[in-house]
Coordinates of C-alpha atoms (C1' of nucleotides) in Angstrom, one line a residue:
Chain A
M1 CA -26.0 28.8 -3.9
Q2 CA -23.8 25.8 -4.1
S3 CA -21.6 25.5 -7.2
R4 CA -22.0 21.7 -7.1
P5 CA -25.5 20.9 -8.3
R6 CA -25.0 17.2 -7.8
I7 CA -22.4 14.7 -6.7
P8 CA -22.6 11.2 -8.1
E9 CA -24.0 8.7 -5.6
A10 CA -21.0 6.4 -6.0
T11 CA -18.8 9.3 -5.1
V12 CA -20.8 10.1 -2.0
A13 CA -20.4 6.5 -0.8
R14 CA -16.7 6.7 -1.2
L15 CA -16.5 10.1 0.5
A16 CA -17.9 8.4 3.6
V17 CA -15.0 6.0 3.4
Y18 CA -12.5 8.7 3.0
L19 CA -14.0 10.4 5.9
R20 CA -13.4 7.4 8.1
V21 CA -9.8 7.1 7.0
L22 CA -9.2 10.8 7.6
S23 CA -10.6 10.6 11.1
G24 CA -8.2 7.8 11.9
L25 CA -5.3 9.8 10.5
A26 CA -6.3 12.9 12.4
E27 CA -6.2 10.9 15.7
S28 CA -2.8 9.7 14.8
G29 CA -1.7 13.3 14.6
R30 CA -1.0 13.2 10.9
G31 CA -0.9 16.6 9.3
T32 CA -1.1 15.9 5.6
V33 CA -1.8 13.0 3.2
S34 CA -1.2 12.5 -0.4
S35 CA -3.9 11.2 -2.7
G36 CA -1.9 8.0 -3.3
E37 CA -1.7 7.1 0.4
L38 CA -5.3 8.0 1.1
A39 CA -6.5 6.0 -1.9
S40 CA -4.5 3.0 -0.8
A41 CA -6.0 3.2 2.7
A42 CA -9.5 3.5 1.2
G43 CA -8.9 0.8 -1.3
V44 CA -9.6 2.9 -4.5
N45 CA -7.7 4.3 -7.4
P46 CA -5.7 7.5 -6.7
A47 CA -7.0 9.3 -9.8
G48 CA -10.6 8.4 -8.9
L49 CA -10.0 9.7 -5.4
R50 CA -8.8 13.0 -6.8
K51 CA -11.8 13.2 -9.0
D52 CA -14.1 12.5 -6.1
L53 CA -12.5 15.2 -4.1
S54 CA -12.7 17.6 -7.1
H55 CA -16.5 17.7 -6.6
L56 CA -15.9 19.6 -3.3
G57 CA -13.7 22.2 -5.1
P58 CA -10.0 22.6 -4.6
C59 CA -9.1 21.4 -1.2
G60 CA -5.5 20.3 -1.5
T61 CA -2.1 21.9 -1.9
R62 CA -0.1 20.8 -4.9
G63 CA 3.2 19.4 -4.2
V64 CA 2.2 18.6 -0.6
G65 CA -1.1 16.8 -0.4
Y66 CA -4.3 17.3 1.6
E67 CA -4.5 18.7 5.0
V68 CA -6.0 16.0 7.1
A69 CA -8.2 18.0 9.4
T70 CA -9.4 20.4 6.8
L71 CA -10.3 17.8 4.3
R72 CA -12.1 15.8 7.0
D73 CA -14.2 18.8 8.0
R74 CA -15.0 19.6 4.4
I75 CA -16.2 16.1 3.7
A76 CA -18.2 16.0 6.9
G77 CA -19.9 19.2 5.9
V78 CA -20.8 18.0 2.4
L79 CA -22.2 14.8 3.8
G80 CA -24.4 16.7 6.2
M81 CA -22.7 15.6 9.3
E82 CA -22.4 18.9 11.0
T83 CA -25.8 18.3 12.4
A84 CA -26.8 15.1 14.1
H85 CA -29.4 13.0 12.4
A86 CA -32.2 11.5 14.3
C87 CA -33.1 7.9 13.3
V88 CA -35.7 5.5 14.4
L89 CA -35.2 1.8 14.2
V90 CA -38.0 -0.7 13.8
G91 CA -37.5 -4.4 14.6
L92 CA -35.3 -5.4 17.5
G93 CA -34.5 -9.0 16.5
N94 CA -30.9 -10.1 16.2
L95 CA -30.0 -7.7 13.5
G96 CA -31.9 -4.8 14.9
S97 CA -30.3 -5.2 18.3
A98 CA -26.9 -5.3 16.6
L99 CA -27.6 -2.1 14.8
A100 CA -28.9 -0.4 17.9
G101 CA -25.7 -1.4 19.7
Y102 CA -23.3 -0.6 16.9
G103 CA -21.0 2.3 17.9
G104 CA -20.2 3.2 14.3
F105 CA -23.4 5.1 14.0
G106 CA -23.2 7.3 17.0
S107 CA -19.7 8.3 16.3
R108 CA -20.8 9.4 12.8
G109 CA -23.6 11.7 13.9
F110 CA -26.5 9.3 13.8
E111 CA -28.5 8.8 16.9
F112 CA -31.3 6.4 17.4
V113 CA -34.0 8.4 19.1
G114 CA -36.5 5.6 19.1
L115 CA -36.5 1.8 19.0
F116 CA -39.7 0.0 18.2
D117 CA -40.9 -3.6 18.0
A118 CA -44.3 -5.2 17.6
S119 CA -43.5 -8.0 20.0
P120 CA -44.6 -7.4 23.6
A121 CA -41.8 -9.5 24.8
R122 CA -39.3 -7.0 23.3
V123 CA -41.1 -3.9 24.4
G124 CA -39.6 -2.5 27.6
Q125 CA -36.3 -4.2 27.2
E126 CA -33.2 -2.0 27.0
V127 CA -31.0 -2.3 23.9
G128 CA -28.0 -0.1 23.3
G129 CA -28.9 2.2 26.2
R130 CA -32.4 2.8 24.9
V131 CA -35.8 1.3 25.9
V132 CA -37.7 -0.5 23.2
R133 CA -41.1 1.0 22.6
P134 CA -44.4 -0.4 21.2
M135 CA -45.3 0.3 17.6
E136 CA -48.2 2.5 18.8
E137 CA -45.7 5.2 19.8
L138 CA -43.9 5.4 16.5
D139 CA -45.9 8.2 15.0
E140 CA -45.6 10.3 18.1
V141 CA -41.9 9.8 18.5
V142 CA -41.1 10.6 14.9
T143 CA -43.1 13.7 15.0
A144 CA -41.7 14.9 18.3
T145 CA -38.1 14.2 17.4
R146 CA -38.4 15.2 13.7
A147 CA -36.6 12.0 12.8
T148 CA -35.8 11.9 9.1
I149 CA -34.3 8.5 8.8
G150 CA -36.0 5.2 9.5
V151 CA -34.2 1.8 9.7
I152 CA -36.2 -1.3 9.1
A153 CA -34.9 -4.5 10.5
T154 CA -38.1 -6.5 10.7
P155 CA -39.2 -9.7 9.0
A156 CA -40.0 -9.3 5.4
E157 CA -43.7 -9.9 5.8
V158 CA -44.2 -6.7 7.8
A159 CA -41.6 -4.5 6.2
Q160 CA -43.9 -2.8 3.7
R161 CA -46.4 -2.0 6.5
V162 CA -43.6 -0.5 8.6
C163 CA -42.5 1.5 5.6
D164 CA -45.9 2.9 5.1
R165 CA -46.2 3.9 8.7
L166 CA -42.7 5.5 8.7
T167 CA -43.5 7.6 5.6
A168 CA -46.9 8.5 6.9
A169 CA -45.2 9.8 10.1
G170 CA -42.9 12.0 8.0
V171 CA -39.7 10.0 7.6
R172 CA -38.0 10.8 4.3
S173 CA -35.2 8.3 4.1
I174 CA -35.4 4.6 4.8
L175 CA -32.7 2.0 5.2
N176 CA -34.2 -1.4 4.7
F177 CA -32.6 -4.6 5.8
A178 CA -35.6 -6.8 5.2
P179 CA -35.3 -8.9 2.0
V180 CA -38.2 -7.3 0.1
A181 CA -38.4 -4.5 -2.4
L182 CA -40.3 -1.6 -0.7
T183 CA -42.7 0.8 -2.4
A184 CA -42.5 4.3 -1.0
P185 CA -44.1 7.5 -2.2
A186 CA -42.2 9.9 -4.3
G187 CA -39.8 12.1 -2.3
V188 CA -38.8 9.2 0.0
D189 CA -35.5 7.6 -0.5
V190 CA -35.2 3.9 0.1
R191 CA -31.9 2.1 0.3
Q192 CA -31.8 -1.7 0.3
V193 CA -29.2 -3.8 2.1
D194 CA -29.5 -7.5 1.6
L195 CA -26.8 -9.4 3.5
S196 CA -27.5 -12.8 1.8
V197 CA -27.1 -11.3 -1.6
E198 CA -23.6 -10.4 -0.8
L199 CA -22.9 -14.0 0.1
Q200 CA -24.4 -15.2 -3.0
V201 CA -22.3 -13.0 -5.2
L202 CA -19.3 -14.4 -3.4
A203 CA -20.4 -17.9 -4.0
F204 CA -20.9 -17.2 -7.7
L205 CA -17.5 -15.6 -8.1
D206 CA -16.0 -18.6 -6.4
K207 CA -17.8 -21.0 -8.6
Q208 CA -16.9 -19.0 -11.7
R209 CA -13.2 -19.3 -10.9
G210 CA -13.7 -23.0 -11.0
P211 CA -12.7 -25.6 -8.4
A212 CA -9.0 -24.6 -8.5
A213 CA -8.5 -24.9 -4.8
A214 CA -6.0 -27.7 -5.2
V215 CA -3.9 -25.5 -7.5
L216 CA -3.5 -22.9 -4.7
A217 CA -1.5 -25.3 -2.6
P218 CA 0.8 -27.0 -5.1
A219 CA 3.6 -28.1 -2.8
G220 CA 1.9 -28.6 0.4
G221 CA 1.9 -24.9 1.2
M222 CA -0.3 -25.5 4.2
A223 CA 2.4 -25.0 6.7
Chain B
M1 CA -17.3 -25.4 -21.6
Q2 CA -19.8 -22.8 -20.5
S3 CA -21.3 -20.8 -23.3
R4 CA -21.5 -17.8 -20.9
P5 CA -17.9 -16.6 -20.3
R6 CA -19.0 -14.0 -17.8
I7 CA -22.0 -12.5 -16.2
P8 CA -21.8 -8.9 -15.0
E9 CA -21.5 -8.6 -11.3
A10 CA -24.5 -6.3 -11.1
T11 CA -26.6 -8.9 -12.8
V12 CA -25.5 -11.6 -10.4
A13 CA -26.6 -9.5 -7.5
R14 CA -30.0 -9.1 -9.1
L15 CA -30.3 -12.7 -9.9
A16 CA -30.1 -13.4 -6.2
V17 CA -33.0 -11.1 -5.7
Y18 CA -35.0 -12.8 -8.4
L19 CA -34.3 -16.1 -6.9
R20 CA -35.8 -15.0 -3.6
V21 CA -38.9 -13.7 -5.3
L22 CA -39.2 -16.9 -7.3
S23 CA -38.9 -19.0 -4.2
G24 CA -41.8 -17.1 -2.6
L25 CA -43.9 -17.5 -5.7
A26 CA -43.2 -21.2 -5.9
E27 CA -44.4 -21.6 -2.3
S28 CA -47.6 -19.8 -3.3
G29 CA -48.1 -22.5 -5.9
R30 CA -47.7 -20.0 -8.8
G31 CA -46.9 -21.7 -12.1
T32 CA -45.7 -19.0 -14.4
V33 CA -44.7 -15.3 -14.1
S34 CA -44.3 -12.6 -16.6
S35 CA -41.2 -10.4 -16.7
G36 CA -43.3 -7.4 -15.8
E37 CA -44.6 -8.9 -12.6
L38 CA -41.3 -10.4 -11.6
A39 CA -39.6 -7.1 -12.2
S40 CA -42.2 -5.3 -10.1
A41 CA -41.7 -7.6 -7.2
A42 CA -37.9 -7.3 -7.5
G43 CA -38.0 -3.5 -7.9
V44 CA -36.3 -3.3 -11.2
N45 CA -37.1 -2.5 -14.8
P46 CA -38.8 -5.3 -16.9
A47 CA -36.4 -4.8 -19.8
G48 CA -33.4 -5.0 -17.5
L49 CA -34.8 -8.2 -15.9
R50 CA -35.1 -9.8 -19.3
K51 CA -31.6 -8.8 -20.2
D52 CA -30.3 -10.3 -16.9
L53 CA -32.1 -13.5 -17.6
S54 CA -30.8 -13.6 -21.2
H55 CA -27.4 -14.4 -19.7
L56 CA -28.7 -17.8 -18.7
G57 CA -29.9 -18.6 -22.2
P58 CA -33.6 -18.8 -23.3
C59 CA -35.6 -19.9 -20.3
G60 CA -39.0 -18.4 -20.9
T61 CA -41.9 -19.1 -23.2
R62 CA -43.0 -16.3 -25.4
G63 CA -46.6 -15.2 -25.0
V64 CA -46.7 -17.0 -21.6
G65 CA -43.8 -16.0 -19.3
Y66 CA -41.4 -17.9 -17.2
E67 CA -42.0 -21.2 -15.5
V68 CA -41.5 -20.4 -11.8
A69 CA -39.9 -23.6 -10.7
T70 CA -37.7 -24.0 -13.7
L71 CA -36.4 -20.5 -13.6
R72 CA -35.7 -20.8 -9.9
D73 CA -33.7 -23.9 -10.4
R74 CA -31.8 -22.5 -13.3
I75 CA -30.8 -19.4 -11.3
A76 CA -29.9 -21.5 -8.3
G77 CA -27.6 -23.5 -10.5
V78 CA -25.9 -20.5 -12.0
L79 CA -25.3 -19.0 -8.6
G80 CA -23.7 -22.2 -7.4
M81 CA -26.4 -23.0 -4.9
E82 CA -26.9 -26.6 -5.8
T83 CA -24.2 -27.4 -3.3
A84 CA -24.1 -26.0 0.2
H85 CA -21.4 -23.5 1.0
A86 CA -19.4 -23.9 4.2
C87 CA -18.7 -20.6 5.9
V88 CA -16.7 -19.6 9.0
L89 CA -17.6 -16.5 11.0
V90 CA -15.1 -14.5 13.0
G91 CA -16.2 -12.1 15.6
L92 CA -19.3 -12.8 17.7
G93 CA -20.1 -9.3 18.9
N94 CA -23.5 -7.8 18.3
L95 CA -23.3 -8.0 14.5
G96 CA -21.6 -11.4 14.4
S97 CA -24.2 -12.9 16.7
A98 CA -26.9 -11.4 14.4
L99 CA -25.3 -12.9 11.4
A100 CA -24.9 -16.3 13.1
G101 CA -28.6 -16.3 14.0
Y102 CA -29.9 -15.0 10.7
G103 CA -32.0 -17.6 9.0
G104 CA -31.7 -16.0 5.6
F105 CA -28.3 -17.7 5.2
G106 CA -29.2 -21.2 6.0
S107 CA -32.2 -21.2 3.7
R108 CA -30.0 -20.2 0.9
G109 CA -27.4 -22.9 1.1
F110 CA -24.9 -21.2 3.4
E111 CA -24.0 -22.9 6.6
F112 CA -21.7 -21.6 9.3
V113 CA -19.5 -24.5 10.1
G114 CA -17.4 -22.5 12.6
L115 CA -17.9 -19.5 14.8
F116 CA -14.7 -17.9 16.3
D117 CA -13.9 -15.2 18.7
A118 CA -10.8 -14.0 20.4
S119 CA -12.5 -13.1 23.7
P120 CA -12.5 -15.9 26.3
A121 CA -15.8 -14.7 27.5
R122 CA -17.4 -15.5 24.2
V123 CA -15.7 -18.8 23.6
G124 CA -17.9 -21.7 24.7
Q125 CA -21.2 -19.8 24.4
E126 CA -23.8 -21.0 22.0
V127 CA -24.9 -18.7 19.2
G128 CA -27.4 -19.7 16.6
G129 CA -27.1 -23.3 17.6
R130 CA -23.3 -23.4 17.3
V131 CA -20.6 -23.2 20.0
V132 CA -18.1 -20.4 19.7
R133 CA -14.6 -21.6 19.4
P134 CA -11.3 -20.0 20.2
M135 CA -9.2 -18.5 17.4
E136 CA -6.6 -21.2 17.7
E137 CA -8.9 -23.7 16.1
L138 CA -9.6 -21.6 13.1
D139 CA -7.0 -23.1 10.8
E140 CA -8.0 -26.6 11.8
V141 CA -11.7 -26.1 11.2
V142 CA -11.2 -24.4 7.9
T143 CA -9.0 -27.2 6.7
A144 CA -11.3 -30.0 7.9
T145 CA -14.5 -28.5 6.6
R146 CA -13.0 -27.1 3.4
A147 CA -14.8 -23.8 4.1
T148 CA -14.4 -21.4 1.2
I149 CA -16.1 -18.4 2.6
G150 CA -15.0 -16.3 5.6
V151 CA -17.1 -13.6 7.2
I152 CA -15.4 -11.0 9.3
A153 CA -17.4 -9.2 12.0
T154 CA -14.6 -8.1 14.2
P155 CA -13.5 -4.7 15.3
A156 CA -11.6 -2.8 12.6
E157 CA -8.3 -3.1 14.4
V158 CA -8.0 -6.8 14.0
A159 CA -9.8 -7.3 10.7
Q160 CA -6.7 -7.4 8.6
R161 CA -5.0 -10.0 10.9
V162 CA -8.2 -12.1 10.7
C163 CA -8.2 -11.8 7.0
D164 CA -4.6 -12.9 6.8
R165 CA -5.4 -16.0 8.9
L166 CA -8.4 -16.9 6.9
T167 CA -6.6 -16.7 3.6
A168 CA -3.6 -18.6 5.0
A169 CA -6.0 -21.3 6.0
G170 CA -7.4 -21.6 2.5
V171 CA -10.5 -19.4 2.4
R172 CA -11.0 -17.8 -1.0
S173 CA -13.9 -15.5 -0.5
I174 CA -14.3 -13.0 2.3
L175 CA -17.2 -10.9 3.4
N176 CA -16.0 -8.0 5.5
F177 CA -18.2 -6.0 7.8
A178 CA -15.4 -4.3 9.6
P179 CA -14.9 -0.7 8.5
V180 CA -11.5 -1.0 6.9
A181 CA -10.2 -1.8 3.5
L182 CA -8.6 -5.3 3.6
T183 CA -5.6 -6.4 1.6
A184 CA -5.8 -10.0 0.4
P185 CA -3.6 -12.0 -1.9
A186 CA -4.5 -12.4 -5.6
G187 CA -7.2 -15.0 -6.1
V188 CA -9.1 -14.1 -3.0
D189 CA -12.3 -12.1 -3.4
V190 CA -13.1 -9.5 -0.7
R191 CA -16.5 -7.8 -0.5
Q192 CA -17.0 -4.9 1.8
V193 CA -20.2 -4.1 3.5
D194 CA -20.2 -0.9 5.5
L195 CA -23.5 -0.2 7.3
S196 CA -22.7 3.3 8.3
V197 CA -21.8 4.3 4.7
E198 CA -25.4 3.5 3.7
L199 CA -26.7 5.8 6.4
Q200 CA -24.4 8.6 5.3
V201 CA -25.5 8.3 1.7
L202 CA -29.1 8.6 3.0
A203 CA -28.2 11.7 5.0
F204 CA -26.5 13.3 2.0
L205 CA -29.5 12.7 -0.3
D206 CA -31.7 14.1 2.4
K207 CA -29.6 17.2 2.7
Q208 CA -29.2 17.6 -1.0
R209 CA -33.0 17.7 -1.4
G210 CA -32.8 20.8 0.7
P211 CA -34.1 21.6 4.2
A212 CA -37.7 21.1 3.2
A213 CA -38.5 19.4 6.5
A214 CA -40.1 22.6 7.7
V215 CA -42.6 22.4 4.8
L216 CA -43.7 19.1 6.0
A217 CA -44.6 20.5 9.3
P218 CA -45.6 24.1 8.5
A219 CA -47.2 25.0 11.8
G220 CA -45.1 24.4 14.9
G221 CA -41.6 25.6 14.4
M222 CA -38.7 24.5 16.6
A223 CA -38.9 27.5 18.9
Chain C
dA1 C1' 16.0 34.4 -7.8
dA2 C1' 15.6 30.4 -10.6
dC3 C1' 15.3 25.4 -11.1
dC4 C1' 13.5 20.9 -10.0
dG5 C1' 10.7 17.4 -8.2
dC6 C1' 6.4 16.3 -6.4
dT7 C1' 1.4 16.4 -6.2
dT8 C1' -3.0 18.1 -7.3
dG9 C1' -6.7 19.0 -10.6
dT10 C1' -8.7 18.4 -15.1
dG11 C1' -9.5 16.7 -19.7
dA12 C1' -10.3 12.8 -22.8
dA13 C1' -11.0 7.9 -24.0
dC14 C1' -12.6 3.5 -22.8
dG15 C1' -15.9 0.2 -21.0
dC16 C1' -20.2 -0.8 -18.7
dA17 C1' -24.7 -0.6 -17.1
dG18 C1' -29.6 1.0 -17.9
dG19 C1' -33.5 2.0 -20.7
dA20 C1' -36.4 2.0 -24.7
dA21 C1' -37.9 0.3 -28.9
dC22 C1' -38.3 -3.6 -32.2
dA23 C1' -38.5 -8.3 -34.1
dA24 C1' -39.3 -13.3 -33.2
dA25 C1' -42.2 -16.8 -31.4
dG26 C1' -45.7 -19.0 -29.2
dT27 C1' -50.6 -19.3 -27.6
dC28 C1' -55.4 -18.4 -27.7
dG29 C1' -59.6 -17.5 -30.2
dC30 C1' -62.4 -17.9 -34.2
Chain D
dG1 C1' -56.3 -23.4 -40.3
dC2 C1' -55.5 -18.6 -39.8
dG3 C1' -55.1 -14.2 -37.5
dA4 C1' -54.2 -11.4 -33.7
dC5 C1' -52.5 -10.7 -29.1
dT6 C1' -49.2 -11.4 -25.7
dT7 C1' -44.6 -11.9 -24.1
dT8 C1' -39.9 -13.0 -24.6
dG9 C1' -35.2 -12.1 -26.5
dT10 C1' -32.3 -8.9 -28.8
dT11 C1' -30.4 -4.6 -30.5
dC12 C1' -29.5 0.1 -30.4
dC13 C1' -28.5 4.1 -28.0
dT14 C1' -27.8 7.2 -24.2
dG15 C1' -25.6 8.3 -20.0
dC16 C1' -22.5 7.3 -16.2
dG17 C1' -18.6 5.7 -13.9
dT18 C1' -13.8 4.6 -14.2
dT19 C1' -9.2 4.9 -15.8
dC20 C1' -5.3 6.8 -18.0
dA21 C1' -2.5 10.7 -19.1
dC22 C1' -1.1 15.5 -19.1
dA23 C1' -0.9 20.3 -17.7
dA24 C1' -0.8 23.6 -13.7
dG25 C1' 1.0 25.0 -9.3
dC26 C1' 3.6 24.9 -5.0
dG27 C1' 7.6 23.9 -1.9
dG28 C1' 12.3 23.1 -1.3
dT29 C1' 16.9 23.8 -2.7
dT30 C1' 21.0 25.9 -4.6

DNA sequence: AACCGCTTGTGAACGCAGGAACAAAGTCGC
DNA sequence: GCGACTTTGTTCCTGCGTTCACAAGCGGTT
């Protein structure tokens, strides 16, 4: 069916970035873009961008560039954005509430069809326009809405249990913000996002460069 | 000086994960761990874990395993965690507030010494035990506290301006949550975290596996 | 109609990360 | 004291991702 059996995962992640840039350009009324300009806006190498786009088949005009709207729709199709994705979010603490209220998801075709929390204090509250439900209703909502994506923003101690319940209910993709490695049955994709790891990588790179802070301001360049 | 000129960035990210697991084991009173067990808890391959640890020099005992406390301290030292890192956070919206209140940072040696927001409505409020300050005080606080890490959780439109101000004030490492590629002067590290990109990768993988959702619920079609 | 400049798309080389297999070393048991 | 088992540390290899460089193609111009 599709002449592209597989697209590298790193490329998929970048396609999502290109898509965001293209959406911005389309709103600016821009008609075409060159690979160089698009790569610059996305923060990647122009050759790499062209190679990424080559996975979608030829979609540019030589000598001119890429048609903004066309390319945007093409990428959106490949990423599976023509249809909205129903997501459930478990854990409405600080991070979960931020995710529920984050507009970047809704504008990209992801809709939270259920917010769940184990704490009775949270249940019933409204977050991001949705009412927080008790954990008991999780299975029912996942089944009814056919949600395929589950987001875990709970404390680490209960994340595995939540993961089990989500997979048992039929969720096939999980985005985990809890700082633990989750075990899921085969056929279920788990992606881990650990915010503090990012900070620690930064701290390491900073330390590796050595304490050269004084060198950066040789002649009182503070002003 | 250091016999390890460079540690791969991917390894550094995993070291941070090992460190978290080791801290948990140490609290459990565990004395030693084998690479297999540690790798399982971290969700990686045992051979890869040993290779990662080999960058720190020999730190295990053959036939026994790794001493939990010793290895933890060694990794902490390599990651630059013996000294606390002062961070400033700009943008106290949903995500910024979640970050400010996230305990995972403080327990890892990262302290937010300044919270900043451009909105007068936010200034003066208390988030995570700290008072939100106006943007005008950013330069002053960064200089006074010698903060080296800046976290950007603002809307995309102002992220580049915030980045410019942070670097001008002397920040050398930036963690950016705004969905834009930032341009920073040489010598400044920028790490990008895009939450919606993760979701889109999940959606793509789900779509790539084919529309097998119907198989999961054979009886009871949409109609 | 033909030329020229510009841009895409692709092919090849380089470097890096990941995984498996093997040798060294230390401990436990006899 | 010696042997065998366990586990680390290392080495090799395979595959992937990234980058550079070139050929192919299209539009504009004369």
